[in-house]
Tab-separated table of C-alpha atoms (C1' of nucleotides) in Angstrom:
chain	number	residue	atom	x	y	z
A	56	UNK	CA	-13.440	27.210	-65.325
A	57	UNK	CA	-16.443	29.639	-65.567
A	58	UNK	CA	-17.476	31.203	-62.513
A	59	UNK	CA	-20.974	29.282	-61.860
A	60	UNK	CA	-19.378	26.154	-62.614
A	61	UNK	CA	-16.849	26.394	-60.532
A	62	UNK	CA	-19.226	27.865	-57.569
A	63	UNK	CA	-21.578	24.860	-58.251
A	64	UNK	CA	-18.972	22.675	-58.191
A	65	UNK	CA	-17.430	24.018	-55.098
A	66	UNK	CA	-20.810	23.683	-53.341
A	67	UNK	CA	-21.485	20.015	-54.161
A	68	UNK	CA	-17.880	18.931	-52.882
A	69	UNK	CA	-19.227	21.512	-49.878
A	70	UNK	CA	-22.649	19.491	-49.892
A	71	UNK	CA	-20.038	15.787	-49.719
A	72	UNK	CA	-17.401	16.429	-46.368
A	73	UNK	CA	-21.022	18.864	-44.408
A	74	UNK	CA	-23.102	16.039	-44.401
A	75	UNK	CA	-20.051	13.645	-43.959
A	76	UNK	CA	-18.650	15.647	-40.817
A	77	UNK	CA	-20.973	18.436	-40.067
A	78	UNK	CA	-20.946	22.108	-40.495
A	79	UNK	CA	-17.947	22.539	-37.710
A	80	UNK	CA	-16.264	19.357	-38.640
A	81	UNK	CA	-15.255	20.114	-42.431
A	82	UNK	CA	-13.141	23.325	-42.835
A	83	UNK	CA	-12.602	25.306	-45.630
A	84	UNK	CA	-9.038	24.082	-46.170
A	85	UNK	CA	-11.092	20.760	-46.870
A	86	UNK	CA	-13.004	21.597	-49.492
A	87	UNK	CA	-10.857	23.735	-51.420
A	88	UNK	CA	-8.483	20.610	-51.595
A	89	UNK	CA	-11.409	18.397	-52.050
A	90	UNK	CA	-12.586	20.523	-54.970
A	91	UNK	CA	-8.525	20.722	-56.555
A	92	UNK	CA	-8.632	24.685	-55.319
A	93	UNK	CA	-7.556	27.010	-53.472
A	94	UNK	CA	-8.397	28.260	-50.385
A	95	UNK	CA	-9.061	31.822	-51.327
A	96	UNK	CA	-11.642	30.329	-54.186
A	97	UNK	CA	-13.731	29.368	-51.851
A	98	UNK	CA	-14.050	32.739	-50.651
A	99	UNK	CA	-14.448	34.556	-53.990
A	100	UNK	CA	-17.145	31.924	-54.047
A	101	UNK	CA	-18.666	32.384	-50.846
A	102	UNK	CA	-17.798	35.304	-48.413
A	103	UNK	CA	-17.736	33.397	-45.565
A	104	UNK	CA	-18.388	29.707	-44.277
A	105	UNK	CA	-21.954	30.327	-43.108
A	106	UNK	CA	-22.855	31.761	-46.477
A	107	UNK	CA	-21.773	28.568	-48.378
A	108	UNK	CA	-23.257	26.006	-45.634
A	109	UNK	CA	-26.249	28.855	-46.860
A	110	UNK	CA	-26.096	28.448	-49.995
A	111	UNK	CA	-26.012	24.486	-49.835
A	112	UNK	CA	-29.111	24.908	-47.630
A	113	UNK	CA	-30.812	26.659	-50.244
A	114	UNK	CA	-29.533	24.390	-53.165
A	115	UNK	CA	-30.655	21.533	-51.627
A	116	UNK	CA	-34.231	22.705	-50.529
A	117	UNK	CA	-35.210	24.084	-53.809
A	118	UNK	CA	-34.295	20.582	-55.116
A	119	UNK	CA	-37.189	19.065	-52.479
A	120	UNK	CA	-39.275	21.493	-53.224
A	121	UNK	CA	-39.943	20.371	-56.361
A	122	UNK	CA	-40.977	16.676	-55.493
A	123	UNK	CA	-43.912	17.028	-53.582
A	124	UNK	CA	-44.869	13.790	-51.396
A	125	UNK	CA	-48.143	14.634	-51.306
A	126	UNK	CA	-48.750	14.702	-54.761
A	127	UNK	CA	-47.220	11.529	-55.992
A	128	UNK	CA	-50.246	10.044	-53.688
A	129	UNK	CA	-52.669	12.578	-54.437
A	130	UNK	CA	-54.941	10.600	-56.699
A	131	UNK	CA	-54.709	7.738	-54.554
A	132	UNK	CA	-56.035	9.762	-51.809
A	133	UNK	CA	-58.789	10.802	-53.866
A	134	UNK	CA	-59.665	7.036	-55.001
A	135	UNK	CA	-59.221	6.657	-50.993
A	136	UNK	CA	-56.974	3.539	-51.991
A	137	UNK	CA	-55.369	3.105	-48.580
A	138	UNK	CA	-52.783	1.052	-49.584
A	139	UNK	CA	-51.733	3.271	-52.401
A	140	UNK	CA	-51.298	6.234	-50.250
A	141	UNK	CA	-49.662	4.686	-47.732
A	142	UNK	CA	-47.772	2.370	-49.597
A	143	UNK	CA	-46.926	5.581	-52.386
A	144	UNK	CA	-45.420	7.455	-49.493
A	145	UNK	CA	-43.259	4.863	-48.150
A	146	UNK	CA	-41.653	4.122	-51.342
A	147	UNK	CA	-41.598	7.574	-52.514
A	148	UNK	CA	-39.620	8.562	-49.182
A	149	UNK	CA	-37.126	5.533	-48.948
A	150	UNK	CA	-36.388	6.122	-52.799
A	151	UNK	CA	-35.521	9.571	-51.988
A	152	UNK	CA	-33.384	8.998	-49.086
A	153	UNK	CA	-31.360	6.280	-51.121
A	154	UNK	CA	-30.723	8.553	-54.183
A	155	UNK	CA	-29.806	11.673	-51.628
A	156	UNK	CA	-28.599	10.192	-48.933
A	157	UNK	CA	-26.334	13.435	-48.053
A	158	UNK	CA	-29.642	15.056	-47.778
A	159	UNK	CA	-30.417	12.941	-44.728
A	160	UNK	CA	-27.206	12.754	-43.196
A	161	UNK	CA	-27.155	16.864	-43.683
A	162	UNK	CA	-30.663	16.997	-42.150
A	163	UNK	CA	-29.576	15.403	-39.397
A	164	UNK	CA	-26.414	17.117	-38.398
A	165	UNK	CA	-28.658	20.398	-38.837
A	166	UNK	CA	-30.818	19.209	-36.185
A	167	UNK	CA	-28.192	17.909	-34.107
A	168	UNK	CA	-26.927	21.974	-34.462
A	169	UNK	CA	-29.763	23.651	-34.727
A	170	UNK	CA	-29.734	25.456	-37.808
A	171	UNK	CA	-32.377	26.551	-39.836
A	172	UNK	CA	-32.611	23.768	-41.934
A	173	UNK	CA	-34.149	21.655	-39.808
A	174	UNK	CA	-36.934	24.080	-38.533
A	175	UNK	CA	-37.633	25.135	-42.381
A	176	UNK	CA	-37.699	21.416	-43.500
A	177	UNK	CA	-40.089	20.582	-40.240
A	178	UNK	CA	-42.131	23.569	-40.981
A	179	UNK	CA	-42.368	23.060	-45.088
A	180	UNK	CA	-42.243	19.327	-45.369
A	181	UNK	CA	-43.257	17.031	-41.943
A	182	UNK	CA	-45.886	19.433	-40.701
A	183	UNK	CA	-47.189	19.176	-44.558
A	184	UNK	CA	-47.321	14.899	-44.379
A	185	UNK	CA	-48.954	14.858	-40.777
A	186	UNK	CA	-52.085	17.220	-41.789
A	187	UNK	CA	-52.838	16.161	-44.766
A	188	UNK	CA	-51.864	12.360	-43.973
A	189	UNK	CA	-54.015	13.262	-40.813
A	190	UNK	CA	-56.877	14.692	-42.720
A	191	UNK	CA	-57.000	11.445	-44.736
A	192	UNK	CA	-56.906	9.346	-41.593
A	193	UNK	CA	-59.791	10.887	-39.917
A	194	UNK	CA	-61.619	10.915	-43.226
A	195	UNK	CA	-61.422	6.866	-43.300
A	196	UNK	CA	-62.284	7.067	-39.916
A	197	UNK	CA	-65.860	8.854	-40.909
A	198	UNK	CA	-66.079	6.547	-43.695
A	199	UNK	CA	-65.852	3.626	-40.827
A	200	UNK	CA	-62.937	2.383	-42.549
A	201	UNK	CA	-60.285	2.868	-39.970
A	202	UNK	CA	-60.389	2.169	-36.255
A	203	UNK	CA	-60.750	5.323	-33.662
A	204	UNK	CA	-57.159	5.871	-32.973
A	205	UNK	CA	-55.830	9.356	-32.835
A	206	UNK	CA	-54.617	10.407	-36.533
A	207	UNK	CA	-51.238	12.084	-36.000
A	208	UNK	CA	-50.208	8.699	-33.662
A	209	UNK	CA	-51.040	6.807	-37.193
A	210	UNK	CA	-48.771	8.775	-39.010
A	211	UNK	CA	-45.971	9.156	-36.054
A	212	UNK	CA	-45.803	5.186	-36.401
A	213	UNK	CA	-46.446	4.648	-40.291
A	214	UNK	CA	-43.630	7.194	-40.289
A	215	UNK	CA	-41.551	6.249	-38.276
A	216	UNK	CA	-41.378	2.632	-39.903
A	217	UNK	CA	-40.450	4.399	-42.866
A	218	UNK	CA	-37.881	6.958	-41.964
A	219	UNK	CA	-36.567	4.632	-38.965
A	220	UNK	CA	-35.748	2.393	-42.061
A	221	UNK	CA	-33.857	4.703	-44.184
A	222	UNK	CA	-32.052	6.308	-41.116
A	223	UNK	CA	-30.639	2.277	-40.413
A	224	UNK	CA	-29.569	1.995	-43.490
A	225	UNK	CA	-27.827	5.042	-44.269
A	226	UNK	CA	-26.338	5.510	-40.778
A	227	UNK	CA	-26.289	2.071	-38.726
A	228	UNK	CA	-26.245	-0.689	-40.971
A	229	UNK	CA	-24.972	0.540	-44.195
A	230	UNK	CA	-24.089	-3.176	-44.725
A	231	UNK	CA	-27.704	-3.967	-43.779
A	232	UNK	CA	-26.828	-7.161	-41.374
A	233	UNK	CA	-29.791	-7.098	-40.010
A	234	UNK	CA	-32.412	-6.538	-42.642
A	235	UNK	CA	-32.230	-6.544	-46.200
A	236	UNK	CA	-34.974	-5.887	-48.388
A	237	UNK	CA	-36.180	-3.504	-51.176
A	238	UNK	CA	-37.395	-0.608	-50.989
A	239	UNK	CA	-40.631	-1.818	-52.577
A	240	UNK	CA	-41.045	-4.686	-50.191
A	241	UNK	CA	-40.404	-2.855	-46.977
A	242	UNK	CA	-42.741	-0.249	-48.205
A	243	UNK	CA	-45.358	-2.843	-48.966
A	244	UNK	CA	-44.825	-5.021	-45.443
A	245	UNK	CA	-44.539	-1.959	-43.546
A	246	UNK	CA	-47.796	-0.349	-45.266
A	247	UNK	CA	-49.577	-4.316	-44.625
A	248	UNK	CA	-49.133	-4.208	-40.894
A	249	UNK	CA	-50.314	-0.686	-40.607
A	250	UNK	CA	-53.529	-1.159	-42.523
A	251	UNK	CA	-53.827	-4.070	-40.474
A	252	UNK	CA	-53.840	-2.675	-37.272
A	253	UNK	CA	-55.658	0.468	-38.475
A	254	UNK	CA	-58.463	-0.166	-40.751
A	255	UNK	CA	-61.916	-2.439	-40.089
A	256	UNK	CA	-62.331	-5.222	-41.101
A	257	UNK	CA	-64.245	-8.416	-40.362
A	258	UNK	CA	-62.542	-10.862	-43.185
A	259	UNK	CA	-59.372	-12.046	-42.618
A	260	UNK	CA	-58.995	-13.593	-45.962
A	261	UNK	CA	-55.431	-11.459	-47.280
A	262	UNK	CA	-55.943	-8.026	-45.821
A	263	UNK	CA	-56.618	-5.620	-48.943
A	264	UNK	CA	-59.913	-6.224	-49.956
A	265	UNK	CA	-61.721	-3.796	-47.739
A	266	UNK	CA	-63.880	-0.679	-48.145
A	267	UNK	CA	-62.090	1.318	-50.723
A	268	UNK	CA	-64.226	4.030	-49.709
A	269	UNK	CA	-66.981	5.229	-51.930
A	270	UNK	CA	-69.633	2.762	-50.481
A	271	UNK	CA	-68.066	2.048	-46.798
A	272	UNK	CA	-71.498	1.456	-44.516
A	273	UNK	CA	-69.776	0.160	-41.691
A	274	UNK	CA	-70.270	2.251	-38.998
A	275	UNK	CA	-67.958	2.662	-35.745
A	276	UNK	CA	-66.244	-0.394	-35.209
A	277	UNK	CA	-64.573	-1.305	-31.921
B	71	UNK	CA	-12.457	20.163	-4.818
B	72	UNK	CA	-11.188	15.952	-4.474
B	73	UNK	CA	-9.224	14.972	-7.978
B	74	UNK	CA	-12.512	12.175	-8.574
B	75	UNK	CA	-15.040	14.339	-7.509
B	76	UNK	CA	-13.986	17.820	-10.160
B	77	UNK	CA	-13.176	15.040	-12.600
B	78	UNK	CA	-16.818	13.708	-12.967
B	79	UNK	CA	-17.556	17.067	-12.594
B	80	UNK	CA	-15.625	18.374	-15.318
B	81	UNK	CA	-17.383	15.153	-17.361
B	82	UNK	CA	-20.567	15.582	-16.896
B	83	UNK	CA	-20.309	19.424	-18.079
B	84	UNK	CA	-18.791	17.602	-20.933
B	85	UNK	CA	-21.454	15.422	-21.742
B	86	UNK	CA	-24.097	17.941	-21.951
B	87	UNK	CA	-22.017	20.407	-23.868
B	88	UNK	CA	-20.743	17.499	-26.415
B	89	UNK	CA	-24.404	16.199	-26.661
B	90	UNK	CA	-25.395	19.640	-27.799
B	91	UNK	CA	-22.734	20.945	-29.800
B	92	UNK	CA	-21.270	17.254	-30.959
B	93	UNK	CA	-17.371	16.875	-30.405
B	94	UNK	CA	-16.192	18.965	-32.937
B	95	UNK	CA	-18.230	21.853	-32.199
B	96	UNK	CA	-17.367	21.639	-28.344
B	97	UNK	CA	-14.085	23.765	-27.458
B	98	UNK	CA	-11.993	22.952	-23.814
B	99	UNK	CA	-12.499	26.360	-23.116
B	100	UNK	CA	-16.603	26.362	-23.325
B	101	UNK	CA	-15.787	23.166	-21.196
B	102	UNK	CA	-13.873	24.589	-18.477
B	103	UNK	CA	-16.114	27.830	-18.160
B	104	UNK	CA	-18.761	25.774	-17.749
B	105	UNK	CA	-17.590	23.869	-15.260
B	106	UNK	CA	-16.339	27.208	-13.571
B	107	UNK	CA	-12.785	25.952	-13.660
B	108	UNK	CA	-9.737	26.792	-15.873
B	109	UNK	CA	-8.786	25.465	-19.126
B	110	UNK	CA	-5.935	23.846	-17.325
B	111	UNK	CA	-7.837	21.822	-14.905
B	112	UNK	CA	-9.617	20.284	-17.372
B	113	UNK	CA	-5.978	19.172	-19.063
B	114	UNK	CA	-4.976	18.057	-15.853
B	115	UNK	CA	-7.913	15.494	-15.381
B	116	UNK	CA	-7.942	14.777	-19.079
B	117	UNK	CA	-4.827	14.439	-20.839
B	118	UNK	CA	-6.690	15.364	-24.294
B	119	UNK	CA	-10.167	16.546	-25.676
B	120	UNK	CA	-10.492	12.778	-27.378
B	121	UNK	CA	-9.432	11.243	-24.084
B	122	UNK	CA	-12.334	13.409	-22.739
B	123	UNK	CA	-14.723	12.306	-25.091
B	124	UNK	CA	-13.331	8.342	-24.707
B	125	UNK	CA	-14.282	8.929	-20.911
B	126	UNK	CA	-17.723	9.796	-21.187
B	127	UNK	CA	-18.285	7.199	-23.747
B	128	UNK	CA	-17.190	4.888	-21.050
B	129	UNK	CA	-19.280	6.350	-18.257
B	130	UNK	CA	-22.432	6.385	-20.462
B	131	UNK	CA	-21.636	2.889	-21.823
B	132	UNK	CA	-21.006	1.680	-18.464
B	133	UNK	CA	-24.222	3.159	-17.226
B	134	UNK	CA	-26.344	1.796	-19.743
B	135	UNK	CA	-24.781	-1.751	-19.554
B	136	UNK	CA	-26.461	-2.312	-16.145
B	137	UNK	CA	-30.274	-1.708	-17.975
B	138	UNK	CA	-31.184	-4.791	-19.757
B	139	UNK	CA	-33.727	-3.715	-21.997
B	140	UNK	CA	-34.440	-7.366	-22.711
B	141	UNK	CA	-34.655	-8.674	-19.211
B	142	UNK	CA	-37.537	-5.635	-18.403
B	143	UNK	CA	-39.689	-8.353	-20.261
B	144	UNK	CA	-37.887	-11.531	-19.803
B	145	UNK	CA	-41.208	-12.399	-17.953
B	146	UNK	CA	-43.814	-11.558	-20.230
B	147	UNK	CA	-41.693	-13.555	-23.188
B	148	UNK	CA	-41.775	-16.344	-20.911
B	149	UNK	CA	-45.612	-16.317	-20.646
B	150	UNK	CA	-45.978	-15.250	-23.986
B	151	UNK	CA	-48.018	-12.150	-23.583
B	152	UNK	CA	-47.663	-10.507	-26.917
B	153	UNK	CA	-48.721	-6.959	-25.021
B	154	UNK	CA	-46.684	-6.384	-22.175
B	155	UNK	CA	-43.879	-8.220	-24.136
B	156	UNK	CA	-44.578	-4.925	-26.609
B	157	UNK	CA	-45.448	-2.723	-24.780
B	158	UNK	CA	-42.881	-3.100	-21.980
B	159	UNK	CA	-40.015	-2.645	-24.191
B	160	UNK	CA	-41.454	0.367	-26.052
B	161	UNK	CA	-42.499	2.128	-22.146
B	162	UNK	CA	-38.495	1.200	-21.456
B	163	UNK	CA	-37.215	2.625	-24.368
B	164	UNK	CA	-39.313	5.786	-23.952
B	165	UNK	CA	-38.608	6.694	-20.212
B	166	UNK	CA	-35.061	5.655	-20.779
B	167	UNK	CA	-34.555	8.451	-23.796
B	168	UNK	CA	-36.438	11.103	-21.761
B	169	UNK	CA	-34.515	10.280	-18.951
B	170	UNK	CA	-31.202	10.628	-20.442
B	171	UNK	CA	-32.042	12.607	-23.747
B	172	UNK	CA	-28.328	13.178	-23.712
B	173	UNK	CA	-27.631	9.982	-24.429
B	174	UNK	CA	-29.611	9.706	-28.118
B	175	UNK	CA	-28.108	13.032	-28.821
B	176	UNK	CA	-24.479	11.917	-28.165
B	177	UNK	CA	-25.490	8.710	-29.695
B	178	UNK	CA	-26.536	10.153	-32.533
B	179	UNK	CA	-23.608	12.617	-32.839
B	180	UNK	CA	-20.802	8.968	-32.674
B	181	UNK	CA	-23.015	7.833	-35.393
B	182	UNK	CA	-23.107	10.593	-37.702
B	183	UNK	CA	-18.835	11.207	-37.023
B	184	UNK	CA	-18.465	6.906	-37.203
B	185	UNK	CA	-17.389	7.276	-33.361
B	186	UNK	CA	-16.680	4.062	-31.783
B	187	UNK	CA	-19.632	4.662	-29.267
B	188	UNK	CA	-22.200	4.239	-32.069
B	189	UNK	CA	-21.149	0.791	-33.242
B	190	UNK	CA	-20.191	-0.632	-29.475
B	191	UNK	CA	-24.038	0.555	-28.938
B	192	UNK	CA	-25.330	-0.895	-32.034
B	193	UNK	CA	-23.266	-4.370	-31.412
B	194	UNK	CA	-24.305	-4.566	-28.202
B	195	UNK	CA	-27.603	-3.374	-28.064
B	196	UNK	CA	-29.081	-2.703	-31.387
B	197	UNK	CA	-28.436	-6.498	-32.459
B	198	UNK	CA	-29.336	-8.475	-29.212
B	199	UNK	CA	-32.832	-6.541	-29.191
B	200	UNK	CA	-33.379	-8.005	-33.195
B	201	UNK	CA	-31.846	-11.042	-32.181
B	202	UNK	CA	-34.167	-11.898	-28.843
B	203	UNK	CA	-37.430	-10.193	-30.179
B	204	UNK	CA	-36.987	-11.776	-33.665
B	205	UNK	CA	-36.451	-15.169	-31.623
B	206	UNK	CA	-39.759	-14.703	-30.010
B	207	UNK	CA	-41.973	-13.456	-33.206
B	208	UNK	CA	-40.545	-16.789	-34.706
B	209	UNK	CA	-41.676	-18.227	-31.576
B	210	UNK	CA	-45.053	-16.974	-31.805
B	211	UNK	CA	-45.970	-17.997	-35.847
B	212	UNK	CA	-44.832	-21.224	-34.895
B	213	UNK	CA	-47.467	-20.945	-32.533
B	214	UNK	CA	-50.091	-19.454	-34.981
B	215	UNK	CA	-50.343	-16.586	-33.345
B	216	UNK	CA	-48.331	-14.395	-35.731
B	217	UNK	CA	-48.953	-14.259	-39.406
B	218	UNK	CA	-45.943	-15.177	-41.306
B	219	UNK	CA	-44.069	-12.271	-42.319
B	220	UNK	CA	-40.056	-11.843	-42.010
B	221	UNK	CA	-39.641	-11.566	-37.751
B	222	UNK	CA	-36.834	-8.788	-39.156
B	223	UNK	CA	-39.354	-6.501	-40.624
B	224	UNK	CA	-41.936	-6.351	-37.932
B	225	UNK	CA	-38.889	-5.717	-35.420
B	226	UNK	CA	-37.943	-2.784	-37.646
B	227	UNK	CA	-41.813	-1.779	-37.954
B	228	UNK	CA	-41.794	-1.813	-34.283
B	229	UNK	CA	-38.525	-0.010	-33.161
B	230	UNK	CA	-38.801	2.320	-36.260
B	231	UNK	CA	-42.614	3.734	-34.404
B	232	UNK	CA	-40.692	3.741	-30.704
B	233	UNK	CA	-37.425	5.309	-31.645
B	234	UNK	CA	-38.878	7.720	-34.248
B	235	UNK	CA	-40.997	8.749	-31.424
B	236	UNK	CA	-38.133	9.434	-29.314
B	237	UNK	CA	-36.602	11.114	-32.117
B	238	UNK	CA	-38.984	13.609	-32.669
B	239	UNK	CA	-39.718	14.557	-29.264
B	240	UNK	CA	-36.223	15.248	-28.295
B	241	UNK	CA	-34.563	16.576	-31.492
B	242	UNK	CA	-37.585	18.310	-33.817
B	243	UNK	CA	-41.041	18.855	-32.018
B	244	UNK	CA	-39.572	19.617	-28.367
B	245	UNK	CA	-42.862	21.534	-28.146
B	246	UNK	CA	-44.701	18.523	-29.073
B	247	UNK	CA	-46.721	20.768	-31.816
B	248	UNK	CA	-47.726	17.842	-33.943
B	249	UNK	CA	-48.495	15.062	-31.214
B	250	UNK	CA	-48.641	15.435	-28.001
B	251	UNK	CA	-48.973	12.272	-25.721
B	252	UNK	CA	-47.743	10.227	-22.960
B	253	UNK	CA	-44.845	7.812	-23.052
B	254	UNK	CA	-47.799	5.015	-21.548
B	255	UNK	CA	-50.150	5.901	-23.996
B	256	UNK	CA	-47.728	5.929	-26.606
B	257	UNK	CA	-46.719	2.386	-25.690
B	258	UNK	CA	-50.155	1.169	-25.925
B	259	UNK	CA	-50.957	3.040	-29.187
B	260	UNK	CA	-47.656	1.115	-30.895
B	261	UNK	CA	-48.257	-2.032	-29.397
B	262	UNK	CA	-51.882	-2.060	-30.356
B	263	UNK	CA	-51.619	-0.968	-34.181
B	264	UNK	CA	-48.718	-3.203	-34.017
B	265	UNK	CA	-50.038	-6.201	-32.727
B	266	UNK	CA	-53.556	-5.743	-34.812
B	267	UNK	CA	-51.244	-5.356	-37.445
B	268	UNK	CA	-49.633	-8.934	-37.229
B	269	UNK	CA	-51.415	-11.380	-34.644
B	270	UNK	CA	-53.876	-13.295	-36.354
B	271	UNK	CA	-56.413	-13.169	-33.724
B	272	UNK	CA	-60.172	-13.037	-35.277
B	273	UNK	CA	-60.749	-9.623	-33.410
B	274	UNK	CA	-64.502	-8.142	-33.208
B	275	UNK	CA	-67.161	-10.888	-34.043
B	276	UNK	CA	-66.956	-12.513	-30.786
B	277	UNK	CA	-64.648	-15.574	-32.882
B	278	UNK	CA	-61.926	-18.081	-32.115
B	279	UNK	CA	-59.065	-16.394	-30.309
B	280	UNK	CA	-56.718	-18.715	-31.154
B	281	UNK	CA	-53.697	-17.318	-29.796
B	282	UNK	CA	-51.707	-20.003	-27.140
B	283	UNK	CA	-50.568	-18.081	-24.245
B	284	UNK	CA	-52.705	-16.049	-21.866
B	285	UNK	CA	-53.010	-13.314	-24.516
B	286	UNK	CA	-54.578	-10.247	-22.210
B	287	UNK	CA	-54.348	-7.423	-24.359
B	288	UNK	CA	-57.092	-5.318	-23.428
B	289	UNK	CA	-59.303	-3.841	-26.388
B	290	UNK	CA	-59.432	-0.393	-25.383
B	291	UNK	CA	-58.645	2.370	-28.075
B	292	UNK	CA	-60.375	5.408	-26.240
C	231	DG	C1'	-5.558	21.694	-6.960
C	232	DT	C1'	-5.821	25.749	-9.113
C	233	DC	C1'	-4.571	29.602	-11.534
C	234	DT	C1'	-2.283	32.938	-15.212
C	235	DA	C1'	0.392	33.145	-19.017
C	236	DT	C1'	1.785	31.404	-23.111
C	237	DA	C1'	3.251	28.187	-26.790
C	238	DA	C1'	2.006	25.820	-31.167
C	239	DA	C1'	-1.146	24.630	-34.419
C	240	DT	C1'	-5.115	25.483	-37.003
C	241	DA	C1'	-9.163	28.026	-38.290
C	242	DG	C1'	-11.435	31.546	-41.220
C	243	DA	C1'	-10.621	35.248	-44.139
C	244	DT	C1'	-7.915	38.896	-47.114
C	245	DA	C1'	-4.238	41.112	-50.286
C	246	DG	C1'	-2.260	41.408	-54.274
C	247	DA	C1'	0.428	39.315	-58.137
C	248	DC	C1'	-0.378	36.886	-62.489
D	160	DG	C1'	-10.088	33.034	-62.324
D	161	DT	C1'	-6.512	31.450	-59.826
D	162	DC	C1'	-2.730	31.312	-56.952
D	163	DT	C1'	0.765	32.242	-52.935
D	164	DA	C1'	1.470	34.591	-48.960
D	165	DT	C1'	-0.204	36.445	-44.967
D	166	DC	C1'	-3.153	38.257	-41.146
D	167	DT	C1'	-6.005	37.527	-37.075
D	168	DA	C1'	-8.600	34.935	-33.928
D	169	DT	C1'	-9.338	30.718	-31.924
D	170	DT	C1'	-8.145	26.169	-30.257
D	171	DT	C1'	-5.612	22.633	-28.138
D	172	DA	C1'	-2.244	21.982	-24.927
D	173	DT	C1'	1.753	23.140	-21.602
D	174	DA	C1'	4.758	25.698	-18.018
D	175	DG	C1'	5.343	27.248	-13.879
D	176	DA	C1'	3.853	30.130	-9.877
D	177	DC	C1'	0.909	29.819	-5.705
DNA sequence: GTCTATAAATAGATAGAC
DNA sequence: GTCTATCTATTTATAGAC
């Protein structure tokens, strides 16, 4: 087999048994069976252990960094559809944690170990969704659309809906005993009882029908 | 030192370092320096490492038997105030994690390695929190005080905002860069966007507030 | 109870033949 | 490119002296 075959290969078996059993619980004996080799290809490969969990790193951020979650919503968040935004995020996150669910599972364990990872997917990705997600927010606010409530605690509990969802069913109840739904339906319940308890509004005929932002009057509810 | 006192000693060093490092990533030796004993002390009190790790499942489990999450608001589901019921479990929740941020840590650790603790937690906490909640949400749309959407998905909506909190507090944003804010007003600020989000109360308008029980969430949002 | 010393197994990593 | 064989350090675990 050609060299970056074989090296790409060897990294996604790699990518399988880290985010199954952590960086210190998979060793290299592991993988080079996993991947039908031996051990000492996995070393012409990678120099050491750290450079392949490295290497995995990188593979798998360049892959993110590619699908921005900012943009799928970004024209909703210019037509200042609320529901879109929220509801694009949602779905756009829990469809990305059920296609890659290694990529959770490997986030985690990073955190859990404190490697880089996790700081460079805080810094690049969650600090991205609370300030822009926060900028929004406090825009609807101005435009008298959504209730005085600090921003970021918005987004800490629109999030953490979301991503307590996907971490349930990828690591608690893979068998989903208590809850099973779509992705498209939990995004659109979750994003309904947010925008209910955010956003002003004095009907209480369905819940979407509000200011959609251009001609908002209302000023300072409470 | 007594045989039962060095042994809880020996555990407790245990705990933190397995929280930390997870199981695999823990060595006896780390262990027993920590503990400022020999490696063979700690083989004396524990036969192996997994009997070690068994043990302080045990002790934690034991531990966290005795808190009844559930019976913190036993009261308030009896009266049916939708607040403290709320709010009470999320306050509970959030002192009990930054009380014993060890705990999630380990907890999280048995769930990414399928560990025994994380399904005995899950089966015996997890579940009976869905089960009694969901029970009273039902409750409460029979009442007309909820609006009718699956019990299931506001408990997730719910826990997902308290336990991401938690989350990020004590495994990402230990500096609390992105939100900073106490575990009270937290509680509030969940139960609030929560309950806005599904009690069908006609809020501002002065109108009906048809919800039965002596409903006395108070209004403020600062 | 506690230690030092050490056994036995496993880990990561390298050498060198093919 | 790939393997077998091997080296070295570490890890779990034990023996036996004090």
């Amino acid at each position: 087999m050609a060299g970056g075959e074989r090296r790409l290969q060897i990294l996604r078996v790699a990518v399988r048994l880290f985010s199954q059993r952590g960086f210190r619980g998979t060793t290299t004996k592991e993988i080079a069976i996993a991947a039908g080799v031996s051990e000492a290809m996995v070393f012409r490969h990678f120099a050491t252990k750290e450079e392949l969990y490295s290497a995995i790193l990188d593979h798998k951020a360049c892959l993110h960094d590619t699908m921005d979650p900012v943009q799928v919503v970004a024209e909703a968040i210019a037509r200042k559809d609320d529901a879109a935004v929220f509801e694009g995020l949602a779905l756009d996150a829990l469809n990305q944690h059920d296609c890659d669910p290694e990529f959770h599972r490997l986030l985690l364990h990073s955190a859990l170990e404190e490697h880089e990872l996790a700081q460079m997917f805080w810094e690049k990705f969650v600090k991205r969704v609370y300030r822009i997600l926060g900028a929004y927010i406090r825009q609807r606010q101005r435009d008298g659309a959504m209730i005085q409530i600090e921003p970021s605690v918005i987004v800490r509990a629109f999030v953490g809906m979301v991503i307590h969802h996907s971490l349930n069913n990828n690591l608690w109840d893979r068998k989903r005993t208590l809850l099973k739904i779509s992705n498209q339906a939990a995004a659109r319940e979750f994003t309904n009882i947010l925008l209910r308890g955010v956003t002003t509004t004095t009907r209480r005929n369905g819940l979407s029908k509000k200011a959609t932002g251009k001609n908002s009057r209302k000023k300072s509810s409470r």
